[in-house]
Short mmCIF file of C-alpha atoms and ligand atoms in Angstrom, two decimals:
data_model
loop_
_atom_site.label_atom_id
_atom_site.label_comp_id
_atom_site.label_asym_id
_atom_site.label_seq_id
_atom_site.Cartn_x
_atom_site.Cartn_y
_atom_site.Cartn_z
CA MET A 197 -25.89 7.53 1.13
CA ARG A 198 -24.15 5.02 3.43
CA ALA A 199 -20.75 5.42 5.04
CA ALA A 200 -18.82 3.20 7.46
CA ARG A 201 -17.69 5.44 10.32
CA PHE A 202 -16.44 5.31 13.87
CA HIS A 203 -17.88 7.60 16.55
CA GLU A 204 -15.14 6.73 19.04
CA HIS A 205 -11.71 5.13 18.77
CA GLY A 206 -11.43 1.42 19.44
CA GLY A 207 -11.38 -2.05 17.87
CA PRO A 208 -13.00 -3.10 14.59
CA GLU A 209 -16.40 -3.23 16.32
CA VAL A 210 -16.57 0.60 16.54
CA LEU A 211 -17.12 0.80 12.76
CA THR A 212 -20.82 1.24 12.01
CA VAL A 213 -22.65 1.99 8.79
CA ASP A 214 -24.55 5.30 8.99
CA ASP A 215 -26.88 7.14 6.62
CA VAL A 216 -25.27 10.50 5.87
CA ASP A 217 -25.80 13.37 3.43
CA SER A 218 -24.32 12.95 -0.04
CA PRO A 219 -21.20 15.10 -0.45
CA GLU A 220 -21.06 18.17 -2.70
CA PRO A 221 -17.84 18.78 -4.62
CA GLY A 222 -15.77 21.66 -3.21
CA TYR A 223 -13.24 23.66 -5.23
CA GLY A 224 -10.81 21.24 -6.93
CA GLU A 225 -12.86 18.22 -5.88
CA VAL A 226 -14.70 15.46 -7.66
CA VAL A 227 -17.59 13.46 -6.20
CA VAL A 228 -17.03 9.78 -6.95
CA ASP A 229 -19.71 7.11 -6.94
CA VAL A 230 -17.52 4.55 -5.16
CA ARG A 231 -17.48 1.01 -6.52
CA ALA A 232 -14.46 -0.42 -4.68
CA ILE A 233 -12.29 0.53 -1.68
CA GLY A 234 -8.84 -0.86 -0.85
CA VAL A 235 -8.36 -1.91 2.77
CA ASN A 236 -4.98 -0.97 4.25
CA PRO A 237 -3.34 -1.42 7.67
CA VAL A 238 -3.16 2.39 7.97
CA ASP A 239 -6.98 2.58 7.98
CA THR A 240 -6.89 0.75 11.32
CA TYR A 241 -4.33 3.15 12.83
CA PHE A 242 -6.78 6.05 12.41
CA ARG A 243 -9.59 3.93 13.89
CA GLU A 244 -7.47 2.95 16.90
CA GLY A 245 -6.46 6.58 17.53
CA ALA A 246 -2.76 5.97 16.87
CA TYR A 247 -2.98 8.48 14.01
CA PRO A 248 -5.03 11.69 14.49
CA VAL A 249 -8.40 12.35 12.86
CA PRO A 250 -9.82 15.87 12.38
CA SER A 251 -13.16 15.12 14.11
CA LEU A 252 -15.52 12.33 15.14
CA PRO A 253 -17.48 10.59 13.72
CA PHE A 254 -14.86 9.79 11.09
CA THR A 255 -14.93 7.79 7.84
CA PRO A 256 -11.63 5.95 7.31
CA GLY A 257 -10.14 4.79 4.02
CA SER A 258 -7.44 5.93 1.63
CA ASP A 259 -8.16 4.07 -1.62
CA LEU A 260 -11.09 4.23 -3.96
CA ALA A 261 -12.21 3.42 -7.49
CA GLY A 262 -15.49 4.44 -9.06
CA VAL A 263 -17.32 6.71 -11.47
CA VAL A 264 -17.26 10.51 -11.40
CA ASP A 265 -20.66 11.81 -10.38
CA ALA A 266 -20.04 15.57 -10.12
CA VAL A 267 -17.14 17.91 -10.70
CA GLY A 268 -16.33 21.00 -8.63
CA GLU A 269 -15.02 24.36 -9.78
CA GLY A 270 -11.38 24.37 -10.82
CA VAL A 271 -11.43 20.77 -12.09
CA ASP A 272 -10.83 20.33 -15.81
CA ARG A 273 -9.34 16.80 -15.91
CA PHE A 274 -12.59 14.89 -15.31
CA VAL A 275 -16.22 14.94 -16.39
CA PRO A 276 -19.18 13.01 -14.96
CA GLY A 277 -19.11 9.40 -16.12
CA ASP A 278 -15.29 9.06 -16.06
CA ARG A 279 -13.92 5.93 -14.39
CA VAL A 280 -11.27 6.90 -11.83
CA PHE A 281 -9.09 5.44 -9.10
CA GLY A 282 -7.04 7.13 -6.43
CA THR A 283 -5.56 7.29 -2.96
CA GLY A 284 -4.42 9.64 -0.21
CA LEU A 285 -7.76 10.31 1.46
CA GLY A 286 -8.57 9.57 5.11
CA ASN A 287 -5.56 11.53 6.39
CA GLY A 288 -6.60 14.99 7.60
CA MET A 289 -9.85 14.61 5.65
CA HIS A 290 -12.66 12.07 5.52
CA GLY A 291 -11.88 8.77 3.84
CA THR A 292 -13.35 6.43 1.31
CA TYR A 293 -15.42 3.80 3.19
CA ALA A 294 -18.63 5.23 1.69
CA GLU A 295 -20.96 4.99 -1.29
CA GLU A 296 -20.02 8.52 -2.42
CA VAL A 297 -16.84 10.48 -1.68
CA ALA A 298 -15.70 14.05 -2.43
CA ALA A 299 -12.05 13.58 -3.40
CA PRO A 300 -9.39 16.13 -4.39
CA ALA A 301 -8.97 15.70 -8.17
CA GLU A 302 -5.19 15.66 -7.68
CA PHE A 303 -5.57 12.35 -5.79
CA LEU A 304 -7.22 10.68 -8.82
CA ALA A 305 -6.34 9.29 -12.23
CA THR A 306 -8.29 7.67 -15.04
CA LEU A 307 -8.92 3.97 -14.49
CA PRO A 308 -7.81 2.29 -17.70
CA GLU A 309 -10.35 0.60 -19.91
CA GLY A 310 -10.62 -3.08 -19.07
CA ALA A 311 -9.30 -2.65 -15.50
CA SER A 312 -11.82 -3.53 -12.81
CA PHE A 313 -12.78 -1.16 -10.02
CA GLU A 314 -11.48 -3.77 -7.56
CA ASP A 315 -8.06 -3.75 -9.24
CA GLY A 316 -7.93 0.06 -9.27
CA ALA A 317 -8.84 0.35 -5.59
CA ALA A 318 -6.48 -2.47 -4.60
CA LEU A 319 -3.54 -0.99 -6.49
CA SER A 320 -3.68 2.67 -5.52
CA LEU A 321 -2.08 3.04 -2.04
CA VAL A 322 0.26 0.06 -2.29
CA GLY A 323 1.22 0.91 -5.88
CA MET A 324 2.01 4.51 -4.95
CA THR A 325 4.03 3.29 -1.98
CA ALA A 326 6.02 0.82 -4.08
CA TRP A 327 6.58 3.51 -6.73
CA GLN A 328 7.84 6.06 -4.22
CA ALA A 329 10.12 3.47 -2.61
CA LEU A 330 11.63 1.96 -5.76
CA VAL A 331 11.48 4.83 -8.26
CA ALA A 332 11.51 8.10 -6.29
CA HIS A 333 13.65 7.17 -3.29
CA ALA A 334 15.82 4.20 -4.33
CA ASN A 335 16.28 5.11 -8.02
CA LEU A 336 16.30 1.38 -8.79
CA GLU A 337 18.16 0.58 -11.99
CA PRO A 338 17.81 -2.34 -14.42
CA ALA A 339 19.77 -5.47 -13.44
CA GLU A 340 20.21 -4.32 -9.84
CA LEU A 341 19.44 -6.78 -7.05
CA ALA A 342 16.39 -5.72 -5.02
CA LEU A 343 15.08 -7.27 -1.79
CA VAL A 344 11.44 -6.76 -0.81
CA HIS A 345 10.36 -7.71 2.72
CA GLY A 346 6.84 -9.05 3.25
CA GLY A 347 6.42 -10.23 -0.35
CA ASN A 348 2.90 -11.59 0.09
CA GLY A 349 1.65 -8.32 1.64
CA GLY A 350 -0.19 -5.58 -0.17
CA VAL A 351 2.90 -3.43 -0.70
CA GLY A 352 5.23 -6.40 -1.11
CA HIS A 353 3.43 -8.22 -3.93
CA VAL A 354 3.15 -5.02 -5.95
CA ALA A 355 6.76 -3.97 -5.22
CA ILE A 356 7.95 -7.36 -6.52
CA GLN A 357 6.07 -6.81 -9.80
CA LEU A 358 7.22 -3.19 -10.18
CA ALA A 359 10.87 -4.00 -9.50
CA GLU A 360 10.78 -6.91 -11.94
CA THR A 361 9.13 -4.71 -14.57
CA MET A 362 11.93 -2.17 -14.07
CA GLY A 363 14.41 -4.87 -14.99
CA ALA A 364 15.74 -5.66 -11.52
CA ARG A 365 16.37 -9.10 -10.04
CA VAL A 366 13.99 -9.49 -7.11
CA LEU A 367 14.41 -11.36 -3.83
CA THR A 368 11.72 -11.42 -1.18
CA THR A 369 11.10 -12.52 2.40
CA ALA A 370 7.60 -13.96 2.68
CA ASN A 371 5.30 -16.57 4.11
CA PRO A 372 6.48 -19.76 2.34
CA GLU A 373 2.87 -20.76 1.67
CA TYR A 374 2.90 -18.29 -1.23
CA ARG A 375 6.27 -19.18 -2.78
CA ASP A 376 4.98 -20.38 -6.16
CA ARG A 377 2.60 -17.47 -6.63
CA LEU A 378 5.32 -14.94 -5.71
CA GLU A 379 7.72 -16.52 -8.16
CA SER A 380 5.09 -16.20 -10.87
CA LEU A 381 4.74 -12.49 -9.97
CA GLY A 382 8.46 -12.00 -10.63
CA ALA A 383 10.41 -12.99 -7.51
CA GLU A 384 13.63 -14.82 -8.37
CA THR A 385 14.01 -16.24 -4.84
CA VAL A 386 11.42 -16.37 -2.06
CA PHE A 387 12.97 -16.72 1.41
CA ASP A 388 10.83 -18.19 4.17
CA TYR A 389 10.64 -15.28 6.63
CA GLY A 390 10.73 -17.76 9.52
CA ARG A 391 14.06 -19.38 8.76
CA SER A 392 16.76 -18.87 11.36
CA ASP A 393 19.59 -18.61 8.80
CA LEU A 394 17.96 -15.85 6.75
CA THR A 395 21.06 -13.64 6.68
CA ASP A 396 23.26 -16.46 5.34
CA ALA A 397 20.60 -17.52 2.85
CA VAL A 398 20.32 -14.03 1.35
CA GLN A 399 24.10 -13.52 1.36
CA GLN A 400 24.54 -16.73 -0.63
CA VAL A 401 22.38 -15.27 -3.42
CA GLY A 402 23.94 -11.82 -3.41
CA ALA A 403 24.09 -8.40 -1.76
CA PRO A 404 20.96 -6.33 -2.50
CA GLU A 405 21.54 -2.84 -3.84
CA VAL A 406 17.98 -1.80 -2.97
CA ILE A 407 15.89 -3.01 -0.02
CA VAL A 408 12.22 -2.18 0.52
CA ASP A 409 11.60 -2.71 4.21
CA THR A 410 7.89 -3.03 4.98
CA ARG A 411 8.54 -4.23 8.54
CA MET A 412 11.62 -2.51 10.02
CA ASP A 413 11.35 -4.03 13.49
CA GLU A 414 12.91 -7.35 12.59
CA TYR A 415 14.95 -6.14 9.69
CA MET A 416 16.89 -2.89 9.97
CA GLN A 417 20.04 -4.54 11.31
CA PHE A 418 19.55 -7.42 8.89
CA ASP A 419 19.23 -4.88 6.04
CA ALA A 420 22.57 -3.30 6.97
CA ASP A 421 24.21 -6.73 7.27
CA VAL A 422 23.15 -8.05 3.84
CA ALA A 423 23.23 -4.75 1.89
CA ALA A 424 25.66 -4.12 -0.96
CA GLN A 425 28.21 -1.28 -0.85
CA GLY A 426 26.24 1.96 -1.27
CA ALA A 427 22.85 0.22 -0.98
CA ARG A 428 19.64 2.19 -0.62
CA VAL A 429 17.23 0.91 2.07
CA VAL A 430 13.73 2.37 1.99
CA CYS A 431 11.91 1.97 5.32
CA LEU A 432 8.15 2.24 5.38
CA GLY A 433 6.91 -0.24 7.95
CA ASN A 434 5.66 0.46 11.43
CA SER A 435 8.29 1.20 14.01
CA THR A 436 8.49 0.33 17.68
CA GLU A 437 11.23 0.84 20.23
CA GLN A 438 12.82 -2.32 18.83
CA ALA A 439 13.19 -0.84 15.33
CA GLY A 440 16.64 0.39 14.52
CA LEU A 441 20.26 -0.60 14.24
CA SER A 442 21.84 -2.36 17.18
CA ALA A 443 25.27 -1.90 15.58
CA VAL A 444 26.07 0.67 12.92
CA GLY A 445 29.35 -0.92 11.78
CA ALA A 446 27.98 -2.73 8.73
CA ALA A 447 25.93 0.28 7.61
CA LYS A 448 28.89 2.68 8.01
CA SER A 449 31.44 0.44 6.36
CA LYS A 450 29.23 0.09 3.27
CA ASP A 451 27.86 3.67 3.10
CA VAL A 452 24.33 2.27 3.32
CA ARG A 453 21.65 4.94 2.89
CA PHE A 454 18.45 4.58 4.97
CA GLN A 455 15.42 6.50 3.69
CA PHE A 456 12.18 6.73 5.68
CA MET A 457 9.00 7.60 3.84
CA THR A 458 5.25 7.91 3.82
CA MET A 459 3.32 7.71 0.59
CA TYR A 460 1.10 10.58 1.81
CA ASN A 461 4.05 12.88 0.94
CA THR A 462 4.04 11.89 -2.76
CA PRO A 463 4.27 15.29 -4.49
CA ASP A 464 2.28 14.55 -7.67
CA LYS A 465 -0.09 11.72 -6.80
CA ALA A 466 -2.05 11.97 -10.06
CA ALA A 467 1.12 11.52 -12.13
CA VAL A 468 2.18 8.41 -10.20
CA LEU A 469 -1.35 6.98 -10.43
CA ALA A 470 -1.35 7.58 -14.20
CA ARG A 471 1.87 5.57 -14.56
CA LEU A 472 0.45 2.82 -12.35
CA GLY A 473 -2.70 2.80 -14.48
CA ASP A 474 -0.56 2.32 -17.56
CA LEU A 475 1.26 -0.63 -15.95
CA LEU A 476 -2.08 -2.08 -14.85
CA ALA A 477 -3.50 -1.79 -18.38
CA ARG A 478 -0.46 -3.57 -19.80
CA GLY A 479 -0.65 -6.34 -17.20
CA GLU A 480 2.77 -5.45 -15.78
CA VAL A 481 1.63 -4.61 -12.25
CA VAL A 482 -1.68 -6.20 -11.30
CA PRO A 483 -2.85 -6.50 -7.70
CA GLU A 484 -4.09 -9.82 -6.37
CA VAL A 485 -7.51 -9.30 -4.79
CA GLU A 486 -7.76 -11.99 -2.15
CA ARG A 487 -11.26 -11.25 -0.83
CA THR A 488 -14.06 -8.70 -1.12
CA TYR A 489 -16.35 -7.43 1.66
CA SER A 490 -19.56 -5.40 1.82
CA LEU A 491 -19.58 -2.00 3.56
CA ASP A 492 -21.36 -3.64 6.50
CA GLU A 493 -18.35 -5.94 6.85
CA ALA A 494 -15.83 -3.07 7.03
CA GLY A 495 -14.90 -3.95 10.63
CA GLU A 496 -14.25 -7.56 9.69
CA ALA A 497 -12.12 -6.41 6.73
CA GLN A 498 -10.06 -4.23 9.07
CA ARG A 499 -9.62 -7.10 11.50
CA ALA A 500 -8.54 -9.40 8.66
CA VAL A 501 -6.03 -6.98 7.14
CA LEU A 502 -4.03 -7.04 10.37
CA GLU A 503 -4.62 -10.61 11.57
CA ASP A 504 -5.15 -12.94 8.60
CA SER A 505 -2.48 -14.31 6.29
CA PHE A 506 -3.13 -13.79 2.57
CA LEU A 507 -1.40 -12.78 -0.63
CA GLY A 508 -2.36 -9.36 -1.98
CA LYS A 509 -5.25 -7.15 -1.03
CA LEU A 510 -8.64 -7.03 0.66
CA VAL A 511 -11.28 -4.86 -1.00
CA ILE A 512 -14.66 -3.47 0.09
CA THR A 513 -17.37 -3.13 -2.56
CA PRO A 514 -20.02 -0.76 -1.12
N1 NAP B 699 5.10 4.44 4.90
C1 NAP B 699 4.18 4.23 3.97
O1 NAP B 699 3.94 5.05 3.09
C2 NAP B 699 3.41 2.93 3.99
C3 NAP B 699 2.58 2.60 2.93
C4 NAP B 699 1.95 1.37 2.92
C5 NAP B 699 2.11 0.51 4.01
N2 NAP B 699 2.88 0.88 5.05
C6 NAP B 699 3.10 -0.03 6.19
O2 NAP B 699 3.87 -1.10 5.70
C7 NAP B 699 3.46 -2.31 6.33
C8 NAP B 699 3.03 -3.31 5.26
O3 NAP B 699 1.87 -2.83 4.60
P1 NAP B 699 1.01 -3.81 3.70
O4 NAP B 699 -0.13 -3.05 3.17
O5 NAP B 699 1.88 -4.53 2.76
O6 NAP B 699 0.50 -4.82 4.85
P2 NAP B 699 0.05 -6.34 4.72
O7 NAP B 699 -0.73 -6.54 3.47
O8 NAP B 699 -0.58 -6.69 6.03
O9 NAP B 699 1.41 -7.15 4.55
C9 NAP B 699 2.29 -7.42 5.58
C10 NAP B 699 2.96 -8.70 5.19
O10 NAP B 699 4.09 -8.97 6.00
C11 NAP B 699 4.19 -10.38 6.09
N3 NAP B 699 5.06 -10.72 7.23
C12 NAP B 699 4.73 -11.05 8.49
N4 NAP B 699 5.83 -11.30 9.20
C13 NAP B 699 6.89 -11.15 8.37
C14 NAP B 699 8.28 -11.27 8.51
N5 NAP B 699 8.86 -11.59 9.67
N6 NAP B 699 9.06 -11.05 7.43
C15 NAP B 699 8.54 -10.70 6.24
N7 NAP B 699 7.20 -10.56 6.04
C16 NAP B 699 6.39 -10.77 7.10
C17 NAP B 699 2.76 -10.83 6.28
O11 NAP B 699 2.62 -12.19 5.90
P3 NAP B 699 1.67 -13.22 6.72
O12 NAP B 699 0.44 -12.43 7.07
O13 NAP B 699 1.40 -14.32 5.76
O14 NAP B 699 2.45 -13.62 7.93
C18 NAP B 699 2.03 -9.89 5.33
O15 NAP B 699 1.90 -10.46 4.06
C19 NAP B 699 2.37 -1.92 7.31
O16 NAP B 699 2.96 -1.68 8.56
C20 NAP B 699 1.83 -0.64 6.74
O17 NAP B 699 1.22 0.19 7.71
C21 NAP B 699 3.53 2.07 5.07
#
């Protein structure tokens, strides 16, 4: 079978497609015949060497959707032929950029009837991230005001839909090119992320009780400044030395709670995926698949996920 791997760390060009042995399912694992793979910024961090990999060559990739091919000992939730989707691979274990993948069964859920493999793969990591941020960490309640940064991104466009489905009012900072489409996904107000009066503009609409910060660098001080009394800010973007609060006054005076998270820590991934599958089946949270790539184009997909502007997700179909 074919797998896109890197033999050394570097730019997108280090990804090559190799012929490798088909995997056998270990204890608690399921071998999936992969039909679609979500492309995420984190896949590039492992390739670049910013995040550690167990050994080289390494197959990146967190998300997958496909058909169960074989089931290992200790797995009773799936049988061959089941359609599944899942996430969490590629971190401490090989990833999903391959035609066949041995995945822990606890990282998988049933892909609902009628949902495409592309939708399942596109939803899994970003859906789990949005779920952990809004449901597990922020405890978002109906009618609260939520602010999602990076609304046209993978996480952002799904977080908008999830928050709206939970009954919240949703504001978002985004590329203004996608305003209409983000409003149709459930955003009440889309703020051009480039405007110089962003703080005033948000404050005129209201003080968010929940903020999902997919960027952090530009926004942590902004988050504290616009937040409501007792707001919950969930930080999941990349951080640099610039990320942080330059002045803690606003955060202290309003008892703002900052929560940092990684979706890899989700305790029961299968349970969250099952809920996301239900929302997908009911059309409540549906990823936008902007473009699909072949496995041979994996490097180009990884370049695009960091450099190109788009709404939603990029997907590889091996
Ligand atoms: N901690 C976790 O568990 C976790 C999970 C998932 C993702 N992440 C991280 O979260 C970040 C977002 O992930 P993603 O998958 O959503 O990435 P993505 O699809 O690349 O989305 C990022 C979005 O941010 C937008 N953006 C650029 N500048 C902005 C600004 N100043 N204000 C608001 N939005 C801006 C981009 O729009 P344009 O391209 O149109 O400019 C793009 O749509 C990444 O750093 C990723 O590694 C963390």
